[in-house]
Short mmCIF file of C-alpha atoms in Angstrom, two decimals:
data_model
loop_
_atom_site.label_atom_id
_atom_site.label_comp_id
_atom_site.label_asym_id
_atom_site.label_seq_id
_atom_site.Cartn_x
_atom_site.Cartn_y
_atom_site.Cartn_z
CA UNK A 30 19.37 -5.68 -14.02
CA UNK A 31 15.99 -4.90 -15.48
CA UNK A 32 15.49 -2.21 -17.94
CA UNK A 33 12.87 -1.10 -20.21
CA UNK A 34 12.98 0.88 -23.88
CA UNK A 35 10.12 2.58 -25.21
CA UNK A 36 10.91 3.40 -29.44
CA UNK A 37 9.89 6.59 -30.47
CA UNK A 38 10.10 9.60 -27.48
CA UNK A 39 6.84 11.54 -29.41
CA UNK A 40 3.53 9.62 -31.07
CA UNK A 41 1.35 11.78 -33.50
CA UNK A 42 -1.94 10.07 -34.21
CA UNK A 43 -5.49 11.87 -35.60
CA UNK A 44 -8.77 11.28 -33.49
CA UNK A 45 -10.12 8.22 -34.51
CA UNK A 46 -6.72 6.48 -35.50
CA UNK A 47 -4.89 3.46 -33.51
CA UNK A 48 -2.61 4.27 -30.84
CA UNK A 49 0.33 2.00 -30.60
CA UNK A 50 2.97 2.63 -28.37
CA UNK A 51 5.65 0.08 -28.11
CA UNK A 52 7.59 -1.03 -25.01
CA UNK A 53 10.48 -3.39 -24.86
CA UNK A 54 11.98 -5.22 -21.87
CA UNK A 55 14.91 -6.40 -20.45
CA UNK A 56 14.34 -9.00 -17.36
CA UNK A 57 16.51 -12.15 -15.90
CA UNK A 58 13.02 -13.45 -14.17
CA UNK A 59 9.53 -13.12 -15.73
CA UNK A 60 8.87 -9.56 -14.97
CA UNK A 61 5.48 -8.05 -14.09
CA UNK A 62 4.56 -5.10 -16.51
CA UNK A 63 3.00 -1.82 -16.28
CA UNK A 64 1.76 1.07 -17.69
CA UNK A 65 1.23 4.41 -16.75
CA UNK A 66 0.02 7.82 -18.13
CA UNK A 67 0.59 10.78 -17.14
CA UNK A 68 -1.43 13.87 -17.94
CA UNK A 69 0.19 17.52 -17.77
CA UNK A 70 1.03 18.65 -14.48
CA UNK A 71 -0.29 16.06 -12.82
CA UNK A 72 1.11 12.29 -11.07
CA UNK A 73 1.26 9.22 -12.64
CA UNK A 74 -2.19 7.10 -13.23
CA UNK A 75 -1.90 3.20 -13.36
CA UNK A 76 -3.11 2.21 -16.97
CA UNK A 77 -2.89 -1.63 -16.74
CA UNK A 78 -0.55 -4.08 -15.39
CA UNK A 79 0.57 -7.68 -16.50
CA UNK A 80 1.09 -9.74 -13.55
CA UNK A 81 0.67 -13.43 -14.68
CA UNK A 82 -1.86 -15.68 -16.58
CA UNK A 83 -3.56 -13.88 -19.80
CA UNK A 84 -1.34 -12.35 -21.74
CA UNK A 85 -4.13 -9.72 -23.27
CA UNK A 86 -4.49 -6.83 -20.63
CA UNK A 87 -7.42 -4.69 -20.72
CA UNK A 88 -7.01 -1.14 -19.16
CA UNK A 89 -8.88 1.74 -18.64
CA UNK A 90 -10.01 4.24 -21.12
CA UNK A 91 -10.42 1.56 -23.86
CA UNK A 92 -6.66 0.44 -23.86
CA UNK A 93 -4.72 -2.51 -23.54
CA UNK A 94 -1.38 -4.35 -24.26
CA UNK A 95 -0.38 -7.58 -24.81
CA UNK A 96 2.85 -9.81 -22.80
CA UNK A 97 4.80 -11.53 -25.82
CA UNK A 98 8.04 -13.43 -23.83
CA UNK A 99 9.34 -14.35 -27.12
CA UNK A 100 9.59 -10.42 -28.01
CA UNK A 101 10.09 -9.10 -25.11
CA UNK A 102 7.42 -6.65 -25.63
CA UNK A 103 4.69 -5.30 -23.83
CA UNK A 104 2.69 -2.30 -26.73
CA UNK A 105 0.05 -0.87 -25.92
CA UNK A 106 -2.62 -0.10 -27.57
CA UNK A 107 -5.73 1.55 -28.38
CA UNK A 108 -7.86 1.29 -31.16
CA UNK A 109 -9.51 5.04 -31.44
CA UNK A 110 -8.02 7.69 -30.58
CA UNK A 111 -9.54 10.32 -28.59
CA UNK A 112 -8.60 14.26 -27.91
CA UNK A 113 -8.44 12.91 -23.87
CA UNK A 114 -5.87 10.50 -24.33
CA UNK A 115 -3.22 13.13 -25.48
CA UNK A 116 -0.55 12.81 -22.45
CA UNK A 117 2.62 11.21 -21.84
CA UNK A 118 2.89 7.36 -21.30
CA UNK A 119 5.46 5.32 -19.57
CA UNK A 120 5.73 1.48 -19.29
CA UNK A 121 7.83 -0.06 -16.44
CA UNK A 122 8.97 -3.14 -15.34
CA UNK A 123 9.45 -5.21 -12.37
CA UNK A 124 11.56 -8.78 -11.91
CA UNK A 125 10.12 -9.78 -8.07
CA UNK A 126 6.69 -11.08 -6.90
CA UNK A 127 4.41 -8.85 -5.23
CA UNK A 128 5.39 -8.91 -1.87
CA UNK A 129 8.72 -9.36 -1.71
CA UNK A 130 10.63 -6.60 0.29
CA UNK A 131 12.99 -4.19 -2.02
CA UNK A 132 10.92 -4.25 -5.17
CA UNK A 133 10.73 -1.59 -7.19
CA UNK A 134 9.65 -0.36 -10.64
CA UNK A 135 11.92 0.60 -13.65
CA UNK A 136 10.63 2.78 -15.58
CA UNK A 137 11.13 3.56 -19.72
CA UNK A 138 12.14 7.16 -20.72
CA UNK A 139 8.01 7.75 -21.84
CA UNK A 140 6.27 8.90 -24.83
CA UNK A 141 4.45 11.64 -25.40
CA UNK A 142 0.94 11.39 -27.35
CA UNK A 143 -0.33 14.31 -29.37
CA UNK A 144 -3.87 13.64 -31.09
CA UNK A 145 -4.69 15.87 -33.63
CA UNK A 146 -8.28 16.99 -34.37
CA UNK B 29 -9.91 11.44 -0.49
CA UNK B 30 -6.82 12.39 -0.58
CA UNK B 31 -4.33 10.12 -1.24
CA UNK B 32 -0.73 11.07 -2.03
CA UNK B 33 -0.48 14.48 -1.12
CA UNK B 34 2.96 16.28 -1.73
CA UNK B 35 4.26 19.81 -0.55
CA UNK B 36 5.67 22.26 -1.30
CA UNK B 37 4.67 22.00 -5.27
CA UNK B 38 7.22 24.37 -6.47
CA UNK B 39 10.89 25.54 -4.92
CA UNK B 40 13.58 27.41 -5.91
CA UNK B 41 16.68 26.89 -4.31
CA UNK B 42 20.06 28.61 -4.64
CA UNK B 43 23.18 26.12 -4.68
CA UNK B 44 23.95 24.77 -1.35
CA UNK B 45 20.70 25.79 0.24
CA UNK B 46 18.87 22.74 2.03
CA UNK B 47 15.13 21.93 2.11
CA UNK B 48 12.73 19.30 2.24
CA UNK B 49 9.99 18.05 0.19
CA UNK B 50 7.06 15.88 2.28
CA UNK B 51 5.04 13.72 0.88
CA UNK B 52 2.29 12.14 3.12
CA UNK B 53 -0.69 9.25 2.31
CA UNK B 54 -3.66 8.72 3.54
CA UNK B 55 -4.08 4.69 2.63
CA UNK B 56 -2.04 3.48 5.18
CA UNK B 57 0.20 2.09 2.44
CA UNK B 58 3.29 0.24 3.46
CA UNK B 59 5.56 0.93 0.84
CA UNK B 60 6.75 4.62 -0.08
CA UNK B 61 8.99 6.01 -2.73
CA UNK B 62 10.72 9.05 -4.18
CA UNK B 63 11.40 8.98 -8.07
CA UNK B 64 12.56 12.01 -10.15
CA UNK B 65 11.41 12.50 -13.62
CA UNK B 66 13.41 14.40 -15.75
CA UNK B 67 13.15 14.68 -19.65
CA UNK B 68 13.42 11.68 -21.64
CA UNK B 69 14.80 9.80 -18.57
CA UNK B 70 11.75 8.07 -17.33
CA UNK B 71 11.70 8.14 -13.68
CA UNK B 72 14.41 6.96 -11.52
CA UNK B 73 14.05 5.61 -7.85
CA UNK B 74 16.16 7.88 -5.58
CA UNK B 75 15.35 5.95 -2.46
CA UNK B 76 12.24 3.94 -0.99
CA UNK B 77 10.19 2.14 2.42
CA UNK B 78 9.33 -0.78 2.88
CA UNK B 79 7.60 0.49 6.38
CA UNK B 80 7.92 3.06 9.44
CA UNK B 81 11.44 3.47 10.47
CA UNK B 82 12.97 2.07 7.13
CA UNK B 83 14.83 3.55 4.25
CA UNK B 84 16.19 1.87 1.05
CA UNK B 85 18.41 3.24 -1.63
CA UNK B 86 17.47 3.37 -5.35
CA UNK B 87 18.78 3.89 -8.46
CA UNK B 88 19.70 7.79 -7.65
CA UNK B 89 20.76 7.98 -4.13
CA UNK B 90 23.42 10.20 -3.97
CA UNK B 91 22.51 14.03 -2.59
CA UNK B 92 19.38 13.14 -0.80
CA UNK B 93 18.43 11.85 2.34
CA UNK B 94 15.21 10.16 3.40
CA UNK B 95 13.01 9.33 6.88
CA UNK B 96 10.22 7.51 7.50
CA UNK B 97 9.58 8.02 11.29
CA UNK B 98 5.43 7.91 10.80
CA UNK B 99 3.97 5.35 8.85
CA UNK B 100 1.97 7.91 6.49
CA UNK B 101 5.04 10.46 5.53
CA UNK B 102 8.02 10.50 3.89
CA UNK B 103 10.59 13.23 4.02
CA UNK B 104 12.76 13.70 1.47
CA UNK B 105 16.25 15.97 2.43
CA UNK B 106 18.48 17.62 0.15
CA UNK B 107 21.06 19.05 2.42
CA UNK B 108 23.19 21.21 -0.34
CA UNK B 109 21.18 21.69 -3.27
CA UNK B 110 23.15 21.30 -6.97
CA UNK B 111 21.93 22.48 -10.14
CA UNK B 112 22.12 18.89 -11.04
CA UNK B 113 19.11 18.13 -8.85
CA UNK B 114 16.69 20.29 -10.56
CA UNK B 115 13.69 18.29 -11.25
CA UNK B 116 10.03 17.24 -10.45
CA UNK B 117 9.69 15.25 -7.36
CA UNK B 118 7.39 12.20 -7.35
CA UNK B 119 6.32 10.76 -4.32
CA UNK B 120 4.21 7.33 -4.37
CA UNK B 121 2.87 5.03 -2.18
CA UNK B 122 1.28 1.17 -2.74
CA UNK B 123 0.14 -1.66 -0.71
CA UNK B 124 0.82 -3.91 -3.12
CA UNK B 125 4.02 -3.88 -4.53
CA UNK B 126 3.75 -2.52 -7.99
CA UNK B 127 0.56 -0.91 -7.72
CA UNK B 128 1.73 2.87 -7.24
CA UNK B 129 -0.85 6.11 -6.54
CA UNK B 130 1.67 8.78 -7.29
CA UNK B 131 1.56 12.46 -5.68
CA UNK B 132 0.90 15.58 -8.30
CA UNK B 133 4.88 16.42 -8.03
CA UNK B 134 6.94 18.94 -6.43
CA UNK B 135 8.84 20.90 -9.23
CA UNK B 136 12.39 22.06 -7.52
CA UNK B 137 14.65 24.71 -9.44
CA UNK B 138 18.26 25.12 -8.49
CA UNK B 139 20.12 27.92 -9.22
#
């Protein structure tokens, strides 16, 4: 079974600073990766996704994350924070091609981003 | 525009009352799911389509019922509400598999 850990339930960065938000994995086939944001009251929004090929994923909003197999990791990243990116995050994981019939996205418990001025 | 549209967005319920949250799309998406989000749990499938006239179970089955008789909704039942189910309701819908547009949520109280 697939499963996904995200350390660290609350992120505090200033505007300007990195955001790094770390996601770990759990997968018996090479998974496909995601990452989502949510903003308050509002759905999920896909962020990026790794699917195969480069392991460097470039998002929207100026982020991105990078596939290490060896780690099992999938952070995510940004290099300046900005008062707009304050929100809760979620990576997720899937272990079956696009496609195939019954697949489905596990999600990690999220973090939650405050920026502060 | 509008893409995953839920309703209602809020409920309260008293235990043992029934209702149903519907979520319809306007992509004509193949897949469709419900997930619940509750705090520090992430969300968790409760049950998914893979098309009209098909129903899956997820992670979180148990209490809830699903149909899919028209391609672009998806009802989701709860037939005696339980404290325990008190939660916001995603719905989401994708072509590809993977590639999710959620709904805004349905926020259900249970008393």
């Amino acid at each position: 079974a697939q499963s996904v850990t995200q350390l660290g339930s609350h992120v505090s960065v200033s505007e300007g600073a990195l955001v790094l938000l770390r996601c770990n994995y759990s997968s018996s086939v090479p998974p496909y990766l995601f990452w989502y944001v949510q903003y308050p009251n509002q759905g999920l929004q896909l962020l990026l996704k790794y699917t195969t090929g480069a392991t460097l994923v470039k998002g929207i909003n100026g982020f991105e994350a990078e596939f290490k197999k060896s780690e099992t990791s999938f952070h995510l990243t940004k290099p300046s924070a900005h008062m707009s990116d304050a929100a809760e995050y979620f990576c997720a994981v899937s272990d079956l091609p696009e496609g195939a019939a019954g697949n489905k996205l596990t999600f990690g418990g999220g973090t939650r981003v405050l920026v502060k001025p | 525009n509008a893409g995953v549209t839920q309703t209602p967005k809020f409920r309260v319920l008293k235990t043992g009352q029934s209702m149903t949250l519907l979520c319809a799309q306007d992509m004509n998406h193949e897949y469709m799911y419900w997930y619940r989000q509750d705090p520090g749990m992430g969300l968790r499938l409760i049950h998914y389509s893979v098309g009209e006239g098909t129903t899956a179970k997820g992670e979180v089955p148990d209490g809830y019922n699903v149909s899919r008789l028209k391609k672009q909704n998806f009802l989701l039942g709860l037939e005696s509400a339980a404290p325990s189910q008190t939660s916001v309701y995603f719905c989401a819908s994708s072509y590809l598999m993977g590639d999710l547009t959620f709904g805004a949520g349905s926020r259900l109280t249970v008393l």
